[in-house]
Short mmCIF file of N, CA and C in Angstrom, two decimals:
data_model
loop_
_atom_site.label_atom_id
_atom_site.label_comp_id
_atom_site.label_asym_id
_atom_site.label_seq_id
_atom_site.Cartn_x
_atom_site.Cartn_y
_atom_site.Cartn_z
N MET A 1 16.05 -66.37 -31.18
CA MET A 1 16.64 -67.41 -31.36
C MET A 1 17.14 -67.77 -29.90
N ASN A 2 17.25 -69.02 -29.31
CA ASN A 2 17.07 -69.58 -28.15
C ASN A 2 18.47 -69.65 -27.80
N GLN A 3 18.79 -69.01 -27.00
CA GLN A 3 19.76 -69.34 -25.69
C GLN A 3 20.56 -71.13 -25.89
N PRO A 4 21.79 -71.53 -25.99
CA PRO A 4 22.38 -72.89 -25.87
C PRO A 4 21.73 -73.01 -24.25
N LEU A 5 21.54 -74.41 -24.43
CA LEU A 5 21.43 -74.81 -22.82
C LEU A 5 22.38 -75.51 -22.11
N GLN A 6 22.07 -75.10 -20.59
CA GLN A 6 23.24 -74.90 -20.10
C GLN A 6 23.54 -76.19 -18.93
N ASN A 7 21.97 -76.43 -18.51
CA ASN A 7 21.83 -77.37 -17.52
C ASN A 7 20.83 -78.52 -18.03
N LEU A 8 20.08 -79.25 -17.34
CA LEU A 8 18.94 -80.15 -17.07
C LEU A 8 18.24 -79.16 -16.67
N GLU A 9 17.64 -78.21 -15.82
CA GLU A 9 16.62 -77.83 -15.51
C GLU A 9 16.34 -76.54 -16.75
N GLN A 10 17.09 -75.90 -17.09
CA GLN A 10 16.82 -75.41 -18.35
C GLN A 10 16.28 -76.44 -19.29
N LEU A 11 16.82 -77.47 -19.93
CA LEU A 11 15.62 -78.21 -20.53
C LEU A 11 14.17 -78.45 -20.34
N LEU A 12 14.30 -78.89 -18.91
CA LEU A 12 13.08 -79.32 -18.46
C LEU A 12 11.98 -77.98 -18.62
N ASP A 13 12.54 -77.06 -18.41
CA ASP A 13 11.80 -75.43 -18.04
C ASP A 13 10.99 -75.07 -19.37
N ARG A 14 12.29 -75.28 -20.85
CA ARG A 14 11.85 -74.84 -22.29
C ARG A 14 10.69 -75.98 -22.46
N VAL A 15 11.18 -77.41 -22.72
CA VAL A 15 10.03 -78.12 -22.25
C VAL A 15 8.48 -77.80 -21.71
N GLY A 16 8.49 -77.51 -20.68
CA GLY A 16 7.29 -76.79 -19.87
C GLY A 16 6.75 -75.92 -20.58
N GLU A 17 7.02 -75.19 -21.37
CA GLU A 17 6.68 -73.87 -21.56
C GLU A 17 6.01 -74.28 -22.72
N LEU A 18 6.43 -75.53 -23.53
CA LEU A 18 5.55 -76.32 -24.48
C LEU A 18 4.78 -76.36 -24.00
N ALA A 19 4.44 -77.59 -23.33
CA ALA A 19 3.53 -78.11 -22.23
C ALA A 19 2.50 -77.41 -21.95
N HIS A 20 2.36 -75.94 -21.27
CA HIS A 20 1.96 -75.25 -21.18
C HIS A 20 1.09 -74.47 -22.17
N ASP A 21 1.76 -74.27 -23.68
CA ASP A 21 1.08 -73.55 -24.53
C ASP A 21 0.35 -74.55 -25.29
N ASN A 22 0.20 -75.59 -25.32
CA ASN A 22 -0.04 -76.64 -26.43
C ASN A 22 -1.11 -77.74 -25.80
N ASP A 23 -2.00 -77.94 -26.41
CA ASP A 23 -2.30 -79.30 -25.69
C ASP A 23 -2.18 -80.64 -26.26
N GLU A 24 -1.11 -80.36 -27.43
CA GLU A 24 -0.22 -81.71 -27.38
C GLU A 24 1.18 -81.29 -27.72
N VAL A 25 2.24 -81.94 -27.68
CA VAL A 25 3.58 -81.55 -27.60
C VAL A 25 4.09 -82.90 -28.62
N SER A 26 4.61 -82.19 -29.81
CA SER A 26 5.17 -83.18 -30.54
C SER A 26 6.92 -83.35 -30.43
N ILE A 27 7.50 -84.10 -30.78
CA ILE A 27 8.80 -84.25 -30.70
C ILE A 27 9.69 -82.97 -31.77
N GLY A 28 9.02 -82.59 -33.19
CA GLY A 28 8.86 -81.72 -33.63
C GLY A 28 9.46 -80.18 -33.22
N MET A 29 7.84 -80.38 -31.43
CA MET A 29 7.80 -78.60 -31.57
C MET A 29 9.66 -78.74 -30.51
N VAL A 30 9.54 -80.02 -30.07
CA VAL A 30 10.47 -80.13 -28.73
C VAL A 30 11.94 -79.91 -29.74
N VAL A 31 12.45 -80.68 -30.51
CA VAL A 31 13.49 -80.07 -31.44
C VAL A 31 13.42 -78.66 -32.08
N GLU A 32 12.48 -78.13 -32.56
CA GLU A 32 12.75 -76.86 -32.86
C GLU A 32 13.37 -75.77 -31.85
N SER A 33 12.60 -76.45 -30.81
CA SER A 33 12.64 -75.69 -29.08
C SER A 33 14.54 -75.47 -28.89
N ILE A 34 14.54 -76.84 -28.50
CA ILE A 34 15.77 -76.83 -27.99
C ILE A 34 17.23 -76.69 -29.28
N GLY A 35 16.56 -76.56 -30.49
CA GLY A 35 17.53 -76.64 -31.38
C GLY A 35 18.60 -77.97 -32.25
N SER A 36 18.03 -77.97 -33.15
CA SER A 36 18.44 -79.44 -34.11
C SER A 36 19.86 -79.37 -34.52
N ARG A 37 20.82 -78.49 -34.01
CA ARG A 37 22.22 -78.78 -34.05
C ARG A 37 22.59 -79.38 -32.62
N SER A 38 21.33 -79.50 -31.87
CA SER A 38 22.41 -79.46 -30.43
C SER A 38 22.46 -81.23 -29.73
N PHE A 39 23.33 -81.89 -30.53
CA PHE A 39 23.18 -83.43 -29.59
C PHE A 39 23.33 -83.37 -28.48
N GLY A 40 23.54 -82.83 -27.51
CA GLY A 40 23.54 -83.27 -26.38
C GLY A 40 22.31 -83.34 -25.44
N PRO A 41 21.47 -81.62 -25.78
CA PRO A 41 20.22 -81.64 -25.36
C PRO A 41 19.47 -82.67 -25.72
N LEU A 42 19.51 -83.07 -27.15
CA LEU A 42 18.49 -83.85 -27.68
C LEU A 42 19.06 -85.51 -26.90
N LEU A 43 20.08 -85.86 -26.53
CA LEU A 43 20.40 -86.69 -25.94
C LEU A 43 19.26 -86.62 -24.63
N MET A 44 19.51 -85.77 -23.88
CA MET A 44 18.92 -85.31 -22.52
C MET A 44 17.27 -86.00 -22.97
N LEU A 45 16.99 -84.99 -23.87
CA LEU A 45 15.93 -85.71 -24.07
C LEU A 45 14.97 -86.31 -24.22
N ILE A 46 15.64 -87.65 -24.74
CA ILE A 46 15.83 -89.27 -25.17
C ILE A 46 15.91 -89.68 -23.42
N GLY A 47 17.14 -89.63 -22.94
CA GLY A 47 17.43 -89.77 -21.63
C GLY A 47 16.14 -89.75 -20.49
N ILE A 48 15.77 -88.35 -20.59
CA ILE A 48 14.73 -88.15 -19.97
C ILE A 48 13.27 -89.11 -19.93
N THR A 49 12.71 -89.11 -20.98
CA THR A 49 11.62 -89.73 -21.71
C THR A 49 11.86 -91.15 -21.29
N LEU A 50 13.46 -91.71 -21.45
CA LEU A 50 13.36 -93.73 -20.61
C LEU A 50 13.48 -93.24 -19.67
N PHE A 51 13.57 -92.14 -18.45
CA PHE A 51 14.09 -92.58 -17.36
C PHE A 51 12.51 -92.09 -17.06
N SER A 52 11.83 -91.39 -17.69
CA SER A 52 10.30 -90.78 -16.60
C SER A 52 9.16 -91.95 -16.58
N PRO A 53 8.05 -91.38 -16.32
CA PRO A 53 7.00 -92.68 -16.38
C PRO A 53 6.70 -92.77 -17.87
N LEU A 54 7.02 -91.63 -18.75
CA LEU A 54 6.58 -92.00 -20.28
C LEU A 54 7.39 -93.63 -21.21
N SER A 55 8.67 -93.99 -20.20
CA SER A 55 9.10 -95.03 -20.31
C SER A 55 8.10 -96.13 -20.51
N GLY A 56 6.87 -96.20 -19.99
CA GLY A 56 5.73 -96.98 -19.49
C GLY A 56 5.43 -97.66 -20.72
N VAL A 57 5.12 -96.76 -21.79
CA VAL A 57 4.21 -96.64 -22.88
C VAL A 57 4.92 -97.93 -23.99
N PRO A 58 4.05 -98.92 -24.32
CA PRO A 58 4.64 -100.00 -25.06
C PRO A 58 5.78 -99.46 -26.37
N GLY A 59 6.56 -100.05 -26.53
CA GLY A 59 7.07 -99.62 -27.70
C GLY A 59 8.32 -98.42 -27.85
N MET A 60 7.93 -97.68 -26.21
CA MET A 60 9.00 -96.85 -26.24
C MET A 60 10.46 -96.99 -26.48
N SER A 61 10.79 -98.02 -26.13
CA SER A 61 11.93 -98.04 -25.96
C SER A 61 12.50 -98.68 -27.65
N PHE A 62 11.80 -99.39 -28.16
CA PHE A 62 12.46 -99.28 -30.08
C PHE A 62 12.30 -98.06 -30.69
N PHE A 63 11.22 -96.96 -30.26
CA PHE A 63 11.04 -96.13 -30.82
C PHE A 63 11.75 -94.59 -30.60
N MET A 64 12.43 -94.70 -29.21
CA MET A 64 13.43 -94.10 -28.73
C MET A 64 14.95 -94.21 -29.36
N ALA A 65 15.26 -95.87 -29.55
CA ALA A 65 16.40 -96.27 -29.93
C ALA A 65 16.58 -96.21 -31.40
N SER A 66 15.76 -95.78 -32.20
CA SER A 66 15.42 -95.19 -33.76
C SER A 66 16.04 -93.61 -33.54
N PHE A 67 15.49 -93.14 -33.19
CA PHE A 67 15.99 -91.84 -32.01
C PHE A 67 17.25 -91.37 -31.85
N VAL A 68 17.77 -92.41 -31.08
CA VAL A 68 19.27 -91.98 -30.91
C VAL A 68 19.94 -92.55 -31.96
N LEU A 69 19.32 -93.74 -32.72
CA LEU A 69 20.53 -94.22 -34.22
C LEU A 69 20.74 -93.03 -34.84
N LEU A 70 19.53 -92.62 -34.82
CA LEU A 70 19.28 -91.25 -36.31
C LEU A 70 20.18 -90.10 -35.25
N ILE A 71 20.02 -89.89 -34.84
CA ILE A 71 20.97 -88.35 -34.48
C ILE A 71 22.19 -89.27 -34.03
N ALA A 72 22.68 -90.31 -33.33
CA ALA A 72 24.16 -90.24 -33.39
C ALA A 72 24.67 -91.15 -34.29
N VAL A 73 24.53 -91.69 -35.26
CA VAL A 73 25.11 -91.80 -36.94
C VAL A 73 25.24 -90.39 -37.03
N GLN A 74 24.56 -89.26 -37.47
CA GLN A 74 24.50 -88.37 -38.00
C GLN A 74 25.30 -87.64 -37.21
N MET A 75 25.63 -87.63 -35.80
CA MET A 75 27.30 -86.81 -35.39
C MET A 75 28.17 -87.87 -35.95
N LEU A 76 28.15 -89.18 -35.99
CA LEU A 76 29.37 -89.88 -36.26
C LEU A 76 29.97 -89.57 -37.80
N ILE A 77 28.81 -88.81 -38.53
CA ILE A 77 29.85 -88.44 -40.05
C ILE A 77 29.79 -86.97 -40.26
N GLY A 78 29.26 -86.76 -39.30
CA GLY A 78 29.69 -84.95 -38.93
C GLY A 78 28.78 -84.29 -39.70
N ARG A 79 27.72 -84.42 -40.00
CA ARG A 79 26.78 -83.40 -39.99
C ARG A 79 26.77 -82.67 -39.00
N LYS A 80 26.15 -80.93 -39.57
CA LYS A 80 26.36 -80.02 -38.79
C LYS A 80 24.39 -79.62 -37.94
N GLN A 81 23.71 -80.06 -38.95
CA GLN A 81 22.53 -79.98 -38.35
C GLN A 81 21.74 -81.34 -38.30
N PHE A 82 21.05 -81.70 -37.42
CA PHE A 82 20.21 -83.32 -37.76
C PHE A 82 19.02 -83.57 -38.41
N TRP A 83 18.98 -84.43 -39.22
CA TRP A 83 17.67 -84.74 -39.67
C TRP A 83 16.90 -85.48 -39.40
N LEU A 84 15.55 -85.36 -39.03
CA LEU A 84 14.69 -86.90 -38.18
C LEU A 84 13.55 -86.69 -39.18
N PRO A 85 13.10 -87.51 -39.38
CA PRO A 85 11.74 -88.22 -40.36
C PRO A 85 10.15 -88.01 -39.46
N HIS A 86 9.91 -87.35 -40.56
CA HIS A 86 8.39 -87.06 -40.13
C HIS A 86 7.48 -87.71 -38.61
N TYR A 87 8.04 -89.20 -39.52
CA TYR A 87 7.21 -90.23 -38.69
C TYR A 87 8.17 -90.15 -36.75
N ILE A 88 8.99 -89.83 -36.39
CA ILE A 88 9.41 -89.44 -35.70
C ILE A 88 9.14 -87.93 -34.87
N LEU A 89 8.77 -86.86 -36.12
CA LEU A 89 8.62 -85.65 -35.39
C LEU A 89 7.29 -85.22 -34.98
N ASP A 90 6.38 -85.96 -35.86
CA ASP A 90 5.26 -86.15 -35.81
C ASP A 90 4.57 -86.40 -34.53
N ARG A 91 5.09 -87.57 -33.68
CA ARG A 91 5.19 -88.15 -32.42
C ARG A 91 4.80 -87.18 -31.25
N SER A 92 3.70 -86.90 -30.63
CA SER A 92 3.27 -86.28 -29.59
C SER A 92 2.73 -86.81 -28.34
N VAL A 93 2.58 -86.06 -27.41
CA VAL A 93 2.40 -86.53 -26.12
C VAL A 93 1.84 -85.38 -25.64
N GLU A 94 -0.12 -85.96 -24.93
CA GLU A 94 -0.75 -85.15 -24.38
C GLU A 94 -0.38 -84.28 -23.55
N HIS A 95 -0.34 -82.95 -23.42
CA HIS A 95 0.27 -81.67 -22.18
C HIS A 95 -0.03 -82.26 -20.94
N GLY A 96 -0.91 -82.67 -20.18
CA GLY A 96 -0.94 -83.20 -18.92
C GLY A 96 -0.18 -84.51 -18.87
N LYS A 97 0.19 -85.06 -19.36
CA LYS A 97 0.95 -86.85 -19.34
C LYS A 97 2.75 -85.60 -19.17
N LEU A 98 2.74 -84.75 -20.08
CA LEU A 98 4.04 -84.53 -19.94
C LEU A 98 4.52 -83.79 -18.77
N GLU A 99 3.10 -82.52 -18.75
CA GLU A 99 3.63 -81.83 -17.45
C GLU A 99 3.67 -82.81 -16.15
N LYS A 100 2.80 -83.77 -16.36
CA LYS A 100 3.10 -84.88 -14.86
C LYS A 100 4.32 -85.41 -14.64
N ALA A 101 5.01 -85.54 -15.98
CA ALA A 101 6.70 -86.28 -16.01
C ALA A 101 7.44 -85.45 -16.05
N LEU A 102 7.22 -84.15 -16.55
CA LEU A 102 8.35 -82.62 -16.07
C LEU A 102 8.00 -82.45 -14.66
N GLY A 103 7.45 -82.50 -13.86
CA GLY A 103 6.92 -82.62 -12.16
C GLY A 103 7.69 -83.58 -11.68
N TRP A 104 7.36 -84.71 -12.18
CA TRP A 104 8.41 -85.58 -11.26
C TRP A 104 9.41 -85.73 -11.48
N LEU A 105 10.50 -85.14 -12.77
CA LEU A 105 11.85 -84.84 -12.86
C LEU A 105 12.63 -83.65 -12.24
N ALA A 106 11.66 -82.19 -11.76
CA ALA A 106 11.93 -81.23 -11.33
C ALA A 106 13.05 -81.13 -10.12
N LYS A 107 12.91 -82.00 -9.43
CA LYS A 107 13.81 -82.03 -7.90
C LYS A 107 14.85 -83.02 -8.15
N PRO A 108 14.46 -83.96 -8.85
CA PRO A 108 15.87 -84.74 -9.49
C PRO A 108 16.71 -84.12 -10.15
N ALA A 109 16.20 -82.90 -10.91
CA ALA A 109 17.22 -81.83 -12.22
C ALA A 109 18.02 -81.20 -11.18
N ARG A 110 17.09 -80.70 -10.14
CA ARG A 110 17.67 -79.32 -8.99
C ARG A 110 18.99 -80.14 -8.71
N LEU A 111 19.08 -81.28 -8.29
CA LEU A 111 20.00 -81.82 -7.65
C LEU A 111 21.14 -82.11 -8.35
N ILE A 112 20.51 -82.76 -9.40
CA ILE A 112 21.86 -82.99 -10.18
C ILE A 112 22.72 -81.86 -10.65
N ASP A 113 21.93 -80.70 -11.47
CA ASP A 113 22.44 -79.64 -11.78
C ASP A 113 23.81 -78.92 -10.95
N ARG A 114 23.46 -78.95 -9.57
CA ARG A 114 24.47 -78.70 -8.18
C ARG A 114 25.33 -79.24 -8.72
N VAL A 115 25.64 -80.58 -8.54
CA VAL A 115 26.74 -81.47 -8.61
C VAL A 115 27.81 -81.01 -9.97
N LEU A 116 26.87 -80.56 -11.41
CA LEU A 116 27.71 -80.81 -12.55
C LEU A 116 28.93 -79.36 -12.55
N LYS A 117 29.86 -79.37 -13.35
CA LYS A 117 30.45 -79.18 -13.43
C LYS A 117 31.92 -79.25 -14.69
N PRO A 118 32.51 -78.60 -15.07
CA PRO A 118 33.46 -79.15 -15.87
C PRO A 118 34.79 -79.56 -15.54
N ARG A 119 34.54 -80.91 -16.03
CA ARG A 119 36.16 -81.48 -15.21
C ARG A 119 36.10 -83.06 -16.30
N LEU A 120 37.21 -83.20 -16.62
CA LEU A 120 37.60 -84.40 -16.98
C LEU A 120 37.19 -84.36 -18.61
N THR A 121 37.88 -83.22 -18.73
CA THR A 121 36.96 -82.27 -20.42
C THR A 121 37.29 -82.92 -21.51
N PHE A 122 38.54 -83.70 -21.67
CA PHE A 122 39.44 -84.78 -22.77
C PHE A 122 38.17 -85.82 -22.77
N LEU A 123 37.26 -85.75 -22.16
CA LEU A 123 36.11 -86.79 -22.38
C LEU A 123 35.17 -86.47 -23.30
N VAL A 124 35.04 -85.09 -23.59
CA VAL A 124 33.97 -84.87 -24.11
C VAL A 124 34.39 -83.63 -25.31
N HIS A 125 35.34 -83.36 -25.07
CA HIS A 125 36.03 -82.31 -26.45
C HIS A 125 36.59 -82.70 -27.52
N ASN A 126 36.38 -81.78 -28.68
CA ASN A 126 36.94 -82.40 -29.72
C ASN A 126 36.75 -83.66 -30.48
N GLY A 127 37.82 -84.91 -30.36
CA GLY A 127 37.55 -85.85 -31.10
C GLY A 127 36.25 -87.09 -30.37
N ALA A 128 36.40 -86.90 -28.96
CA ALA A 128 35.57 -87.45 -27.73
C ALA A 128 34.69 -87.39 -28.09
N SER A 129 33.92 -86.48 -28.88
CA SER A 129 32.47 -86.02 -29.04
C SER A 129 32.41 -87.32 -29.66
N TYR A 130 32.91 -88.10 -30.50
CA TYR A 130 32.66 -89.08 -31.73
C TYR A 130 32.81 -90.86 -30.76
N GLY A 131 33.24 -90.79 -29.92
CA GLY A 131 33.26 -91.60 -28.44
C GLY A 131 32.39 -91.49 -28.22
N VAL A 132 31.31 -90.84 -27.50
CA VAL A 132 30.66 -90.32 -26.85
C VAL A 132 29.30 -90.86 -28.45
N ALA A 133 28.95 -90.60 -29.34
CA ALA A 133 28.32 -91.04 -30.60
C ALA A 133 28.52 -92.39 -30.59
N ALA A 134 29.60 -92.77 -30.73
CA ALA A 134 29.44 -94.12 -31.20
C ALA A 134 29.15 -95.03 -30.14
N VAL A 135 29.35 -94.94 -28.45
CA VAL A 135 28.75 -95.25 -27.21
C VAL A 135 27.10 -95.35 -27.75
N CYS A 136 26.86 -94.32 -27.84
CA CYS A 136 24.99 -93.79 -28.25
C CYS A 136 24.47 -95.28 -29.17
N VAL A 137 25.07 -95.09 -30.07
CA VAL A 137 25.13 -96.21 -31.10
C VAL A 137 24.78 -97.56 -30.75
N VAL A 138 25.94 -97.84 -29.66
CA VAL A 138 25.85 -99.20 -28.94
C VAL A 138 24.57 -99.56 -28.26
N ILE A 139 24.13 -98.42 -27.80
CA ILE A 139 23.23 -98.32 -26.69
C ILE A 139 21.78 -98.55 -27.07
N GLY A 140 21.56 -97.52 -28.38
CA GLY A 140 20.27 -97.58 -29.29
C GLY A 140 20.31 -99.03 -29.97
N LEU A 141 21.46 -99.85 -30.32
CA LEU A 141 20.98 -101.23 -30.81
C LEU A 141 20.76 -102.31 -29.58
N CYS A 142 21.42 -101.54 -29.01
CA CYS A 142 20.88 -102.77 -27.48
C CYS A 142 19.65 -102.64 -27.15
N MET A 143 18.93 -101.28 -26.92
CA MET A 143 17.33 -100.84 -26.27
C MET A 143 16.43 -101.67 -26.73
N PRO A 144 16.43 -102.48 -28.41
CA PRO A 144 15.34 -103.15 -28.29
C PRO A 144 14.90 -104.46 -27.88
N PHE A 145 16.64 -104.73 -27.07
CA PHE A 145 16.13 -106.58 -26.30
C PHE A 145 16.38 -105.98 -24.82
N MET A 146 16.49 -104.32 -24.62
CA MET A 146 15.79 -103.79 -23.24
C MET A 146 14.32 -104.40 -22.62
N GLU A 147 13.85 -104.25 -23.68
CA GLU A 147 11.95 -104.49 -23.63
C GLU A 147 11.67 -105.78 -22.88
N LEU A 148 12.47 -106.81 -22.93
CA LEU A 148 12.56 -108.03 -22.19
C LEU A 148 12.81 -107.98 -21.07
N VAL A 149 13.34 -107.15 -20.31
CA VAL A 149 14.08 -107.01 -19.21
C VAL A 149 13.61 -105.57 -18.38
N PRO A 150 12.51 -106.25 -17.13
CA PRO A 150 11.82 -104.82 -16.68
C PRO A 150 12.76 -103.68 -16.34
N PHE A 151 13.13 -102.62 -16.71
CA PHE A 151 13.62 -101.69 -15.86
C PHE A 151 14.84 -101.00 -16.49
N SER A 152 15.16 -102.01 -17.46
CA SER A 152 16.36 -101.79 -18.11
C SER A 152 16.57 -100.65 -19.12
N SER A 153 15.73 -100.59 -19.66
CA SER A 153 15.39 -99.05 -20.80
C SER A 153 15.48 -97.97 -20.13
N SER A 154 15.19 -97.83 -18.60
CA SER A 154 15.13 -96.87 -17.80
C SER A 154 16.96 -96.91 -17.38
N ALA A 155 17.46 -97.74 -17.27
CA ALA A 155 18.96 -97.29 -16.84
C ALA A 155 19.97 -96.80 -18.23
N ALA A 156 19.15 -97.37 -19.39
CA ALA A 156 19.72 -97.13 -20.71
C ALA A 156 19.47 -95.72 -20.84
N GLY A 157 18.22 -94.75 -20.52
CA GLY A 157 17.83 -94.29 -20.38
C GLY A 157 18.78 -92.83 -19.49
N LEU A 158 18.91 -93.49 -18.31
CA LEU A 158 20.28 -92.52 -17.68
C LEU A 158 21.38 -92.54 -18.19
N ALA A 159 21.68 -93.56 -19.25
CA ALA A 159 23.00 -93.50 -19.00
C ALA A 159 22.81 -92.21 -20.17
N LEU A 160 21.77 -92.45 -21.75
CA LEU A 160 21.57 -91.76 -22.17
C LEU A 160 21.86 -90.16 -21.81
N LEU A 161 20.89 -89.91 -20.97
CA LEU A 161 20.50 -88.66 -20.08
C LEU A 161 22.11 -88.25 -19.30
N ALA A 162 23.23 -88.69 -19.06
CA ALA A 162 23.89 -88.67 -18.77
C ALA A 162 25.37 -88.73 -19.83
N LEU A 163 24.95 -88.69 -21.19
CA LEU A 163 25.84 -88.47 -21.63
C LEU A 163 25.30 -87.45 -22.58
N GLY A 164 24.14 -86.96 -22.63
CA GLY A 164 24.05 -85.85 -23.14
C GLY A 164 23.98 -84.58 -22.20
N LEU A 165 24.34 -84.78 -20.79
CA LEU A 165 24.54 -83.84 -20.10
C LEU A 165 25.93 -83.44 -19.56
N SER A 166 26.65 -84.59 -19.85
CA SER A 166 28.18 -84.30 -20.37
C SER A 166 28.38 -83.63 -21.69
N LEU A 167 27.95 -83.39 -22.19
CA LEU A 167 27.76 -82.62 -23.85
C LEU A 167 27.74 -81.18 -23.37
N VAL A 168 26.61 -81.13 -22.57
CA VAL A 168 26.26 -79.54 -22.20
C VAL A 168 27.45 -78.92 -21.34
N VAL A 169 27.31 -79.55 -20.37
CA VAL A 169 28.32 -78.94 -19.47
C VAL A 169 29.84 -79.23 -19.32
N HIS A 170 29.75 -79.79 -20.13
CA HIS A 170 31.88 -80.70 -20.34
C HIS A 170 31.96 -81.23 -19.06
N ASP A 171 31.14 -82.20 -18.45
CA ASP A 171 31.39 -83.03 -17.42
C ASP A 171 32.13 -84.46 -17.97
N GLY A 172 32.96 -84.87 -17.95
CA GLY A 172 33.62 -86.43 -18.35
C GLY A 172 33.33 -87.08 -17.50
N LEU A 173 32.98 -86.68 -16.15
CA LEU A 173 33.20 -87.41 -15.23
C LEU A 173 31.81 -88.49 -15.65
N LEU A 174 30.58 -87.50 -16.24
CA LEU A 174 29.52 -88.43 -16.76
C LEU A 174 29.75 -89.33 -17.53
N VAL A 175 30.52 -88.98 -18.43
CA VAL A 175 30.78 -90.24 -19.42
C VAL A 175 30.90 -91.45 -18.95
N LEU A 176 31.73 -91.40 -17.41
CA LEU A 176 32.55 -92.55 -17.31
C LEU A 176 31.10 -93.02 -16.09
N LEU A 177 30.61 -92.24 -15.52
CA LEU A 177 29.03 -92.86 -14.75
C LEU A 177 27.77 -93.66 -16.23
N ALA A 178 27.89 -93.32 -17.35
CA ALA A 178 27.04 -93.82 -18.26
C ALA A 178 27.51 -95.10 -18.74
N LEU A 179 28.97 -95.06 -18.75
CA LEU A 179 29.69 -96.48 -19.38
C LEU A 179 29.36 -97.11 -18.03
N VAL A 180 29.74 -96.72 -16.82
CA VAL A 180 29.40 -97.96 -15.86
C VAL A 180 27.53 -98.41 -15.70
N VAL A 181 27.03 -97.30 -15.73
CA VAL A 181 25.77 -97.75 -15.76
C VAL A 181 25.14 -98.49 -17.21
N PHE A 182 25.47 -98.34 -18.36
CA PHE A 182 25.37 -99.10 -19.41
C PHE A 182 25.77 -100.33 -19.58
N GLY A 183 27.07 -100.71 -19.18
CA GLY A 183 27.59 -101.91 -18.69
C GLY A 183 27.19 -102.79 -18.01
N ALA A 184 26.44 -102.43 -16.78
CA ALA A 184 25.77 -103.48 -15.70
C ALA A 184 24.59 -103.40 -15.95
N THR A 185 23.52 -102.67 -16.96
CA THR A 185 22.25 -102.67 -17.67
C THR A 185 22.71 -104.09 -18.84
N PHE A 186 23.83 -103.79 -19.49
CA PHE A 186 23.70 -104.66 -20.47
C PHE A 186 24.33 -105.83 -19.99
N THR A 187 24.90 -106.27 -18.53
CA THR A 187 25.12 -107.35 -18.12
C THR A 187 24.15 -108.15 -17.79
N LEU A 188 23.15 -106.89 -17.05
CA LEU A 188 21.93 -107.53 -16.40
C LEU A 188 20.82 -108.41 -17.74
N VAL A 189 20.78 -107.83 -18.94
CA VAL A 189 19.74 -107.86 -19.88
C VAL A 189 20.66 -109.27 -20.21
N VAL A 190 21.91 -109.32 -20.86
CA VAL A 190 22.51 -110.33 -21.11
C VAL A 190 22.23 -111.85 -20.16
N VAL A 191 22.20 -111.53 -18.88
CA VAL A 191 22.04 -112.72 -17.89
C VAL A 191 20.77 -112.96 -18.25
N ASN A 192 19.75 -112.49 -18.05
CA ASN A 192 18.23 -112.62 -18.28
C ASN A 192 17.79 -112.67 -19.37
N ILE A 193 18.37 -113.16 -20.49
CA ILE A 193 17.99 -113.42 -21.60
C ILE A 193 18.44 -114.80 -21.77
N LEU A 194 19.70 -115.08 -22.09
CA LEU A 194 20.50 -116.34 -21.44
C LEU A 194 19.96 -116.82 -20.37
#
């Protein structure tokens, strides 16, 4: 059984092993690799996807929004293991594209992991994790509108990555960072749409 992930580099390494061993990597393979009970790593995976060059794939924001909503709602209702439909689990990416995205993310991941540590833990422990899930629901509902403003889905990905990391490393400062990033992105989207 895989050990729980403790940082961003470990997540990238685990996904990288899948990319190395397979011609195509499906979301189902990644979820099985990181664990279907792991809300934080799943959020990190979504955030990385939206923040990487893979976000340029048409419809990726809408697809990832449905993924976020499914996971966050299940966390809010207290499910211990996440259920995801086959249309999400079967979606795959060619290993070359995945390895390129992972290579692009390796250096930032090392830098991020150096500054993370447990702090402001009241923002991520016990009932606060439901607050994180509620913020994820709001982000997921806003993401389809972000397709209208260039790079805004990447900012939403950064917020989701910060929320996922906050749950993995128990760093409440990341929750505050995610709220600031999402608030600024939401404001930018509203201003550009109106």
